[in-house]
Short mmCIF file of C-alpha atoms in Angstrom, two decimals:
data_model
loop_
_atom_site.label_atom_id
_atom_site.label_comp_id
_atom_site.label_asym_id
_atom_site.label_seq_id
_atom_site.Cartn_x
_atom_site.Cartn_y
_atom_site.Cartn_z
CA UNK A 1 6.29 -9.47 -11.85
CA UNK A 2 5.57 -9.30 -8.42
CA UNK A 3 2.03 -7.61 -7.66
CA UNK A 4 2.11 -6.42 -3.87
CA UNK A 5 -1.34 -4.65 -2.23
CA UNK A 6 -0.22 -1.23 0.25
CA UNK A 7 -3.02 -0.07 2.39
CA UNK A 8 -3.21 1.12 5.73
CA UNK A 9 -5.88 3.57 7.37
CA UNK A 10 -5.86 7.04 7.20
CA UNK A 11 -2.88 8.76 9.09
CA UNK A 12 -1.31 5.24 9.63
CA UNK A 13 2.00 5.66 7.70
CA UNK A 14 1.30 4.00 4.61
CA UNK A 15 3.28 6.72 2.48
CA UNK A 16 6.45 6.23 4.68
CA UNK A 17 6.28 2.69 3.72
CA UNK A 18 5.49 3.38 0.10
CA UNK A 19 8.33 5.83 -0.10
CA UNK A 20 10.82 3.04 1.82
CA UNK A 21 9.70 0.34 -0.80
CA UNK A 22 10.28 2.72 -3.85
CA UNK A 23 14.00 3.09 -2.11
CA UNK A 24 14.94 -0.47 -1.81
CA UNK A 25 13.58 -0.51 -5.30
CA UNK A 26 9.83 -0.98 -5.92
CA UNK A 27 7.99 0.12 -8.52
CA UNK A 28 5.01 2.25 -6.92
CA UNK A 29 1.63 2.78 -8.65
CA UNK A 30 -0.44 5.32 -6.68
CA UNK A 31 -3.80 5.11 -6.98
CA UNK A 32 -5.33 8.15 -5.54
CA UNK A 33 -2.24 9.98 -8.07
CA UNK A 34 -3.85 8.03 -11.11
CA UNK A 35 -7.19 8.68 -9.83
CA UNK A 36 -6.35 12.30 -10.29
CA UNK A 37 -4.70 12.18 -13.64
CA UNK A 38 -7.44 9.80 -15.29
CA UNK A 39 -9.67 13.13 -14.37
CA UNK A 40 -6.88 16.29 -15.00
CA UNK A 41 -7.90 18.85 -17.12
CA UNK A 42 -8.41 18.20 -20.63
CA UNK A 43 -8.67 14.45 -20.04
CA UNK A 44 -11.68 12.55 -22.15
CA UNK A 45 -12.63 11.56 -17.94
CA UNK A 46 -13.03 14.85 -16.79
CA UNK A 47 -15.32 15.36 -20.05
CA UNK A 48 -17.52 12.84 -19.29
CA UNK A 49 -18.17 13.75 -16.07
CA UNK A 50 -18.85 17.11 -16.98
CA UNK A 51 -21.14 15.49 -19.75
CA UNK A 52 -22.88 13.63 -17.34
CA UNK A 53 -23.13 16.15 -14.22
CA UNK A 54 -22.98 19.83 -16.24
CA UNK A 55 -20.03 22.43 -15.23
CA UNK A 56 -21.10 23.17 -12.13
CA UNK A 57 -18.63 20.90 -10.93
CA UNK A 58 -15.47 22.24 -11.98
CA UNK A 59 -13.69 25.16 -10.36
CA UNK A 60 -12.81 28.76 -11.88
CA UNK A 61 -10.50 27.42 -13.69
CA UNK A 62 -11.69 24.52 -15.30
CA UNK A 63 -10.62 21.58 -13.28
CA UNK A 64 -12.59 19.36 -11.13
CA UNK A 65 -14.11 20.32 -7.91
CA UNK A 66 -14.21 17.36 -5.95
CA UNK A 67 -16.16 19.07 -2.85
CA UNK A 68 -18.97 20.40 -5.99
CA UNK A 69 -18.88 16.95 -7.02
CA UNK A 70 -19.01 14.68 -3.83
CA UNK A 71 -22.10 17.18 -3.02
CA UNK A 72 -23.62 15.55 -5.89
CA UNK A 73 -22.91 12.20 -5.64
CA UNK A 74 -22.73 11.70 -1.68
CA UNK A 75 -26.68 10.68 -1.11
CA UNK A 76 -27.85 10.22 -4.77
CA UNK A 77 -26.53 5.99 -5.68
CA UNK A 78 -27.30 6.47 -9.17
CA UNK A 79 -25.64 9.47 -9.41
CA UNK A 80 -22.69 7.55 -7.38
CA UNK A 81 -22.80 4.58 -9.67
CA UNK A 82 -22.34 7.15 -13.07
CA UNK A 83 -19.31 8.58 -11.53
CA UNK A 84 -17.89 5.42 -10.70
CA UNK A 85 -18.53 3.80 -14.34
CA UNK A 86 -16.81 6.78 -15.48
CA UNK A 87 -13.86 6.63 -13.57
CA UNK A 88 -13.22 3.53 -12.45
CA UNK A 89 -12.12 1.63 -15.93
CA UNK A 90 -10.07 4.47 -16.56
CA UNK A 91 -7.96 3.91 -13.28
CA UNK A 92 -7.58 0.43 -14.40
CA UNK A 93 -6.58 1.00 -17.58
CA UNK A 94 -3.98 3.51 -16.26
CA UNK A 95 -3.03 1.38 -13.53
CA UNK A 96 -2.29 -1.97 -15.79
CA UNK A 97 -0.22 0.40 -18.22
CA UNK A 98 1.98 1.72 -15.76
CA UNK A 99 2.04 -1.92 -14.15
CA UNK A 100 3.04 -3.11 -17.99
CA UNK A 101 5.75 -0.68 -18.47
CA UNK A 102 8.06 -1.72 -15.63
CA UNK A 103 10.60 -4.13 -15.80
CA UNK A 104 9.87 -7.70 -15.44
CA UNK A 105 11.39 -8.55 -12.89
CA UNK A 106 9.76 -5.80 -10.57
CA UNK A 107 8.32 -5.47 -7.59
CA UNK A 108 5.10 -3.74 -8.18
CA UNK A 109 3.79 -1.89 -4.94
CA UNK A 110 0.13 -0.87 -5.68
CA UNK A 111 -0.62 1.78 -2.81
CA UNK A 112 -4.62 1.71 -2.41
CA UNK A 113 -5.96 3.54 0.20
CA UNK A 114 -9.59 1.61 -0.17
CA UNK A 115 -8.10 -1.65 -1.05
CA UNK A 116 -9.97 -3.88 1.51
CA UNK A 117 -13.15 -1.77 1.45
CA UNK A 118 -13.47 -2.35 -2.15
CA UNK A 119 -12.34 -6.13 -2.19
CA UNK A 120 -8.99 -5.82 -4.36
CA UNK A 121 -6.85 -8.17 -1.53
CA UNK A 122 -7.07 -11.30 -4.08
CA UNK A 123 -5.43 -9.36 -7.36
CA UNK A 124 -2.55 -9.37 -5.72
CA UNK A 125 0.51 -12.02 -4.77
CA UNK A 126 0.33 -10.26 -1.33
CA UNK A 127 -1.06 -7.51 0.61
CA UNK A 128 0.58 -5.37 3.21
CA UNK A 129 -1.39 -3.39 5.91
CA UNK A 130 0.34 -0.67 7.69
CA UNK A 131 -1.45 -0.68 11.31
CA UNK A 132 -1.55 1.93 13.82
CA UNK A 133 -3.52 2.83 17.05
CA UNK A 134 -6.43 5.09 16.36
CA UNK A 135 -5.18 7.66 18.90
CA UNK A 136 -1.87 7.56 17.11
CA UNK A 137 -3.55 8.45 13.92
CA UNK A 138 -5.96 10.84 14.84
CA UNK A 139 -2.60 12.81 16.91
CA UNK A 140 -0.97 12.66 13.10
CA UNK A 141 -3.57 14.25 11.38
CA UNK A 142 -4.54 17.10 14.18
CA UNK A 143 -0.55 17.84 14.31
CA UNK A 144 0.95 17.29 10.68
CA UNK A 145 -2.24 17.65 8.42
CA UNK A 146 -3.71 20.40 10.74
CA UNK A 147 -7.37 19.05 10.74
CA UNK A 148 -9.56 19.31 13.39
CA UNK A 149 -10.05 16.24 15.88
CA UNK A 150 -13.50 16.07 14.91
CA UNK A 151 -13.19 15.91 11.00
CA UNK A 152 -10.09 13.36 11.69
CA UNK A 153 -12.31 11.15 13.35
CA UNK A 154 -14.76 11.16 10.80
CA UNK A 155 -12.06 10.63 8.02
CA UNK A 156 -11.09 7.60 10.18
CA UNK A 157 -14.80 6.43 11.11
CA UNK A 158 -15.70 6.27 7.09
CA UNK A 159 -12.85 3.66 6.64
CA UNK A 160 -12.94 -0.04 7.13
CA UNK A 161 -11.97 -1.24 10.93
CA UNK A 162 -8.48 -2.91 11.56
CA UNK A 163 -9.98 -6.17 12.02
CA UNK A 164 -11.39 -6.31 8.47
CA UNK A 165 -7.57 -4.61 7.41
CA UNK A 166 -5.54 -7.57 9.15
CA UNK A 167 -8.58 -10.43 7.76
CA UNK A 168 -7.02 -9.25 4.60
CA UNK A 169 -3.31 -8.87 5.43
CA UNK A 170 -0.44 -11.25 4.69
CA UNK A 171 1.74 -8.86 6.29
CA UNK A 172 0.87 -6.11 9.07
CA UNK A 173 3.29 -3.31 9.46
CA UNK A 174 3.06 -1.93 13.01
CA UNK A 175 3.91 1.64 13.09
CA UNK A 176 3.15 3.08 16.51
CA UNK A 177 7.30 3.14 16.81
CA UNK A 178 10.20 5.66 15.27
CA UNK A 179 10.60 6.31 11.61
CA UNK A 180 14.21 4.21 12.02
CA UNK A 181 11.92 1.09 13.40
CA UNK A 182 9.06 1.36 10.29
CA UNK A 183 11.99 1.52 7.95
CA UNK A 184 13.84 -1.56 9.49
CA UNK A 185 10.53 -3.69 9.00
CA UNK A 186 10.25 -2.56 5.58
CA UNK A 187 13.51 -3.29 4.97
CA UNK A 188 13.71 -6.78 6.52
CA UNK A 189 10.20 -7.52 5.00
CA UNK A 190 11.68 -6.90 1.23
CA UNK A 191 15.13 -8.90 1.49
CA UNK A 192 13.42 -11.53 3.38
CA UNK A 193 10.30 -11.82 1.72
CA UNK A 194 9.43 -9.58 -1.29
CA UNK A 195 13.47 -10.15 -3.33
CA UNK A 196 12.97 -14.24 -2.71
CA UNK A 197 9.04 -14.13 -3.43
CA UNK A 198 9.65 -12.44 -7.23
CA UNK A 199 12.70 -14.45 -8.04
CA UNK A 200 10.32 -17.92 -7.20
CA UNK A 201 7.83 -16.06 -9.06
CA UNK A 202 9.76 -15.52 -12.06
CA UNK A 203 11.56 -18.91 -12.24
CA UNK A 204 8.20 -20.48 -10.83
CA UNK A 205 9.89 -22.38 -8.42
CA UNK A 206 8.22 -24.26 -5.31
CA UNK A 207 9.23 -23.06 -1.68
CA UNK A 208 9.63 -26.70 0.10
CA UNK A 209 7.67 -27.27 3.06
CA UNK A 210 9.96 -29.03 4.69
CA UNK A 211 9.65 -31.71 7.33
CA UNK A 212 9.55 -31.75 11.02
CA UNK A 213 7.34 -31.83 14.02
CA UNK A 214 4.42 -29.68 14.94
CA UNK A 215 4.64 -26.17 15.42
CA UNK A 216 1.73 -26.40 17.52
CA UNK A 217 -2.17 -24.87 16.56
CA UNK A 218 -2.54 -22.10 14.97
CA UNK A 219 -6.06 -20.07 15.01
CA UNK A 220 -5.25 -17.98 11.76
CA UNK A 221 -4.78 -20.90 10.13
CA UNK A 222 -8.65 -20.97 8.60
CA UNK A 223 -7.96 -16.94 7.67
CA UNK A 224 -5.11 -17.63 5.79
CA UNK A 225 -6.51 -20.08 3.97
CA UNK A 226 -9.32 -17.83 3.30
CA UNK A 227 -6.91 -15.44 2.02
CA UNK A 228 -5.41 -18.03 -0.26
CA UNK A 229 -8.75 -19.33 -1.39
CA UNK A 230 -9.89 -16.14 -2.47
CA UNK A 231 -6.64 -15.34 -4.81
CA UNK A 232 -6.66 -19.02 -6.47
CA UNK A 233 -10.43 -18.29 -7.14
CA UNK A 234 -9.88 -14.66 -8.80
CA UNK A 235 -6.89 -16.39 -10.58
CA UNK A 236 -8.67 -19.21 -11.68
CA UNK A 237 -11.73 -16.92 -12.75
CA UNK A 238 -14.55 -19.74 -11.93
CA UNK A 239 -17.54 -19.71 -9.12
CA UNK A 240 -17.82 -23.18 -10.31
CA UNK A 241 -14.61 -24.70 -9.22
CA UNK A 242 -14.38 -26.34 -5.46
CA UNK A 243 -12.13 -25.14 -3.16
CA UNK A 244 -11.73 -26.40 -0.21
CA UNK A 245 -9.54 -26.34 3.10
CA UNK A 246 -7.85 -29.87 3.86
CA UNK A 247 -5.59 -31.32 5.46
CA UNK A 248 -4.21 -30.70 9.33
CA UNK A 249 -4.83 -27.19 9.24
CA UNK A 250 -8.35 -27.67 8.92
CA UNK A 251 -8.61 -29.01 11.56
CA UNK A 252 -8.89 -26.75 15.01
CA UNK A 253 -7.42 -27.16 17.65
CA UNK A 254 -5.05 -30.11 16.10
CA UNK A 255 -1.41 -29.63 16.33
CA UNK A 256 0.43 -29.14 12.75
CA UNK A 257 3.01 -28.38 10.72
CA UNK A 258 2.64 -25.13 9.52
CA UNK A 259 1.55 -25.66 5.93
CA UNK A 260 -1.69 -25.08 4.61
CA UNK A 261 -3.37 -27.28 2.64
CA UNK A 262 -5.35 -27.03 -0.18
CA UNK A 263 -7.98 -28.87 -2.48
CA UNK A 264 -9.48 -28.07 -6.03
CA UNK A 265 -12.22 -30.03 -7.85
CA UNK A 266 -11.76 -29.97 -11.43
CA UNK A 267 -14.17 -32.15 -13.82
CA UNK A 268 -11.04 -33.78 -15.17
CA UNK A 269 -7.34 -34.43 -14.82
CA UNK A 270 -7.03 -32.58 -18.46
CA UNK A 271 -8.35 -29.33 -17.11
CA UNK A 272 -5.62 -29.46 -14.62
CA UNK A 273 -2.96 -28.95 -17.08
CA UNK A 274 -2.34 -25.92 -19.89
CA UNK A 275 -4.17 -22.67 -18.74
CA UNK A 276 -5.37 -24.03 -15.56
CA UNK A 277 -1.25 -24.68 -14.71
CA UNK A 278 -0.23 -21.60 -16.18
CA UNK A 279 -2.73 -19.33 -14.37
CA UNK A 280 -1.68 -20.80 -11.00
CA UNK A 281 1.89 -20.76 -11.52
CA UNK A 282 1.72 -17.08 -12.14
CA UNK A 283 -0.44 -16.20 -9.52
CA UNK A 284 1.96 -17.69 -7.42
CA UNK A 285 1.60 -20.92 -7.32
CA UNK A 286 3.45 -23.21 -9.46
CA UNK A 287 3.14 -26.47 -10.54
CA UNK A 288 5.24 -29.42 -8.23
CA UNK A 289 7.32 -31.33 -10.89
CA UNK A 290 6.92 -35.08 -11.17
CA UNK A 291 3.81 -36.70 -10.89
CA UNK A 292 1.83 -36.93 -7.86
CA UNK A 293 -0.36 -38.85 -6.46
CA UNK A 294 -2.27 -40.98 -3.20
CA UNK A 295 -2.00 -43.60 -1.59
CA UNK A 296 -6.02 -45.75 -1.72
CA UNK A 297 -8.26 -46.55 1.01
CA UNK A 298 -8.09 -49.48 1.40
CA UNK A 299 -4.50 -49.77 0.08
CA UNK A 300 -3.85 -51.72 -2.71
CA UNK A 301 -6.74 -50.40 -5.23
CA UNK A 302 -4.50 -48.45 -7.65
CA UNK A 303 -3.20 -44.76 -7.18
CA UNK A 304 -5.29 -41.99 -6.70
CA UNK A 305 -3.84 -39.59 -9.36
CA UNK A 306 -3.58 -35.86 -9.07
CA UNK A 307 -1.53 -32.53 -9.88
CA UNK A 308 0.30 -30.62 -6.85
CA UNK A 309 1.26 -27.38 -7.22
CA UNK A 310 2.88 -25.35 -3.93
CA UNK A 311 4.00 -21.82 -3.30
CA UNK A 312 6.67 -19.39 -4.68
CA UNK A 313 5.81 -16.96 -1.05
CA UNK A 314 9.18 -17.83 1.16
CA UNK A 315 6.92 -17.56 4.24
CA UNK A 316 3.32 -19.53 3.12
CA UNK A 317 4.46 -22.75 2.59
CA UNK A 318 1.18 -24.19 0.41
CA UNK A 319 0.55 -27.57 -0.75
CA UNK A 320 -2.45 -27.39 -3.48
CA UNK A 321 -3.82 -30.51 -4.35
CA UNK A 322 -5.77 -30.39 -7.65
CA UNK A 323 -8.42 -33.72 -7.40
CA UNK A 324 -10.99 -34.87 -9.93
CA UNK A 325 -14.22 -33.90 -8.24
CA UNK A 326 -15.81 -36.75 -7.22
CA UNK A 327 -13.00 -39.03 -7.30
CA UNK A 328 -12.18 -41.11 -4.24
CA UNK A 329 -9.35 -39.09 -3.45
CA UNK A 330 -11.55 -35.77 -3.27
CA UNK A 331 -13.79 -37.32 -0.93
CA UNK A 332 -11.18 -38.63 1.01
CA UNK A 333 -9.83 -35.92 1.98
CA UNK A 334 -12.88 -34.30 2.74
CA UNK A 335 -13.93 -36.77 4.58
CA UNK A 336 -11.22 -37.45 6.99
CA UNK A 337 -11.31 -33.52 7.77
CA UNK A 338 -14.91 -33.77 8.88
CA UNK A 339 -14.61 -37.00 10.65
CA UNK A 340 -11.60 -35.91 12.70
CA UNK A 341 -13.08 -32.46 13.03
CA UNK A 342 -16.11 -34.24 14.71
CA UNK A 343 -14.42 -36.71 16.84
CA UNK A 344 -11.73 -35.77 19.38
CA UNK A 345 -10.57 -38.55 20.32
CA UNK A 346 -9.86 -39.97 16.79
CA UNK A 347 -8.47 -36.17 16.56
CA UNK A 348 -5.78 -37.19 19.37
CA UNK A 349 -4.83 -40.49 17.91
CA UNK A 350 -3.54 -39.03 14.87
CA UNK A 351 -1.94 -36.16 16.63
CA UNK A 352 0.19 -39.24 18.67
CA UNK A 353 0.56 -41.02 15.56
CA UNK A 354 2.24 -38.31 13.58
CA UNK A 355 4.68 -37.71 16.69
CA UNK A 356 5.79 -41.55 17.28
CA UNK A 357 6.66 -41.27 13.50
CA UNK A 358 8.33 -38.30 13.89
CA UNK A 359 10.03 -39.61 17.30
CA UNK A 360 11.23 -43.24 15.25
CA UNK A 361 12.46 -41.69 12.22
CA UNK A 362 13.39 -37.45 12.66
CA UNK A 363 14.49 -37.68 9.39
CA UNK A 364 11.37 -38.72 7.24
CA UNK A 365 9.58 -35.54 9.31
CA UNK A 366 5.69 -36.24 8.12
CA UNK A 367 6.27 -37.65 5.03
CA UNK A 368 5.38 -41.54 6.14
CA UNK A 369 2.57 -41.22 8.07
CA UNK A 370 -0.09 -41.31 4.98
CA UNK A 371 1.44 -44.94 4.59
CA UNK A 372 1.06 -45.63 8.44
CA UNK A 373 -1.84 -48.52 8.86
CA UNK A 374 -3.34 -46.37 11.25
CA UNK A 375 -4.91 -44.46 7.87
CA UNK A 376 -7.00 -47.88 6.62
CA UNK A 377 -8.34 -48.00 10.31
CA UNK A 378 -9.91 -44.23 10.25
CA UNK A 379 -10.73 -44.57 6.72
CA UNK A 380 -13.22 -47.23 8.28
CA UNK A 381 -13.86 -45.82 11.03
CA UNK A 382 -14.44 -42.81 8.84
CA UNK A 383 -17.28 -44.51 6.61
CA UNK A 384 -19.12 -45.92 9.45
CA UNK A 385 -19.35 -42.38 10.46
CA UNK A 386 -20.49 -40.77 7.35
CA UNK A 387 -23.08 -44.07 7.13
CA UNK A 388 -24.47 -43.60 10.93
CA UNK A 389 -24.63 -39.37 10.48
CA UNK A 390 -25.66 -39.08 6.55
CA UNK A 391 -22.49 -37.20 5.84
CA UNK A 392 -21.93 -35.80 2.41
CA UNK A 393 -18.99 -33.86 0.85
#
């Protein structure tokens, strides 16, 4: 099923997007809800608390008082710590059975109000960031939650910034408009993007890049792949694999199509397969069919194998290239990124390469210009430069 990540700061509208989801058919989880049932009254959480922190912080009648509580707990990080070891596995527990009982083919819509501050972005297969203007917010919660302005800007203050919120976002949700506007996002965001992303999911099928020219630079480019880097890693559940960010979109300032490439090191072809495969494919990205792999520098040394898997996300067209670390098509790749990142004017000869292809034969789009001579020349010019500046991968 499709895992999707709702956050949003404090008075930003994240519950009128949770609630439009859950019409167009989404499966919500809530966490702050199962935060409070993991702890209700007669729950084996609320007895360890008071276990560990004696009645004094329940109310009259019997259930927790989370004011008595955070009293104890705000400046003591032991004290913090307890509660959290407490609590914590229970709402993940509770969260993965609810997650378990819907249907497979749902759209799960986790809403967690501290999702970025606690570093859950990479669990999911996307996360969505409702974004407002802080004077917008702080106007929602003086008029429809009747706090005071200065408690409201506290409450917003102890939250992560909007920067960190979008560094995290796949999608941001303006909602500074109408109700009718938020809702026609959402909408458009879950036929376009959410419907096609699950079906890919389920059927693990490949979004194509597609071919074409350029789209131009883009300076998110290195935050996506950050974003994309981070899930493959959590999926893949190793420090000790590689990952790196290849490719034309590693490059700044270098015009591109808009596909992001990227490269992991495994210690051999054989790893690549089974669990590795299976782990990818259901985090999203699934394995290429065929067999893949690229062209040698010099040419005419044998093929460079590897496994290619892409992306089931309609909208983040992926190509990840899974290399044997060490092998001369790893360090090609790396290579040519840091020689071209280093040398503009190499930089701007590809750039004009990749458009006279494009310009002689529309149709072919990008796909001939690995075969171009051109790539023998900078693979030279390439060593020379790693020889003359000590360069290592």
């Amino acid at each position: 099923m499709l895992r999707v990540g709702l956050t949003g700061g404090i008075g930003s509208g994240k519950s009128a997007v949770a609630a439009r989801l859950v019409e167009r058919g989404a499966v919500l989880i809530d966490a702050d809800q199962v935060a409070r049932e993991v702890v209700a009254p007669g729950s084996a959480g609320l007895a360890e608390i008071v276990a560990a922190f004696s009645d004094t912080v329940l109310d009259a009648d019997g259930a927790l008082d989370r004011a008595a509580l955070g009293a104890v707990v705000f400046a003591d990080e032991t004290a913090r710590r307890r509660l959290e070891s407490i609590t914590h596995p229970r709402v993940r527990a509770r969260t993965a059975e609810l997650a378990a009982a819907a249907p497979p083919d749902a759209i799960v819509v986790n809403d967690v109000p501290l999702l970025v501050e606690v570093g859950l972005a990479p669990t999911y297969h996307l996360v969505i960031v409702v974004q407002t203007a802080v004077t917008t917010r702080l106007e929602r919660l003086v008029r429809r939650r009747g706090m005071g302005r200065a408690e409201a800007e506290r409450r917003i203050a102890a939250q992560t910034d909007d920067a960190h919120r979008r560094a995290a976002a796949d999608v941001v949700l303006g909602n500074d408009g109408s109700l009718a506007a938020l809702h026609d996002a959402v909408d458009a965001l879950w036929s376009q993007r959410l419907l096609p992303y699950e079906d890919n999911l389920r059927q693990r099928r490949v979004v194509p890049p597609g071919d074409g020219d350029p789209v131009g630079s883009d300076a998110t480019w290195p935050e996506q792949y950050a974003r994309l880097a981070a899930r493959i890693r959590h999926t893949l559940a190793s420090d000790a694999l590689r990952i790196d960010h290849i490719g034309s979109t590693a490059v700044p300032g270098l015009t591109a199509q808009d596909v992001i490439d990227v490269q992991v090191a495994v210690p051999s072809l054989a790893d690549a397969d089974g669990a590795l495969a299976d782990r990818l494919a259901n985090a999203g990205f699934p394995r290429v069919p065929g067999q893949w792999w690229d062209d040698p520098r010099p040419a005419g040394r044998g093929r460079w194998e590897k496994r290619l898997h892409g992306s089931a996300d309609p909208a983040r067209p992926l190509r990840l290239h899974v290399r044997l670390e060490g092998s001369p098509g790893w360090r090609y790749a790396l290579l040519m990124r840091d020689h071209l990142r280093a040398d503009p004017d190499h930089r701007a000869a590809y750039l004009q390469l990749k458009r006279d292809l494009v310009d002689a034969a529309p149709a072919a789009g990008n796909s001939g210009t690995a075969r171009d001579p051109w790539f023998d020349e900078e693979y030279l010019r390439a060593e020379q430069w790693a020889t003359q500046t000590g360069w290592r991968p």
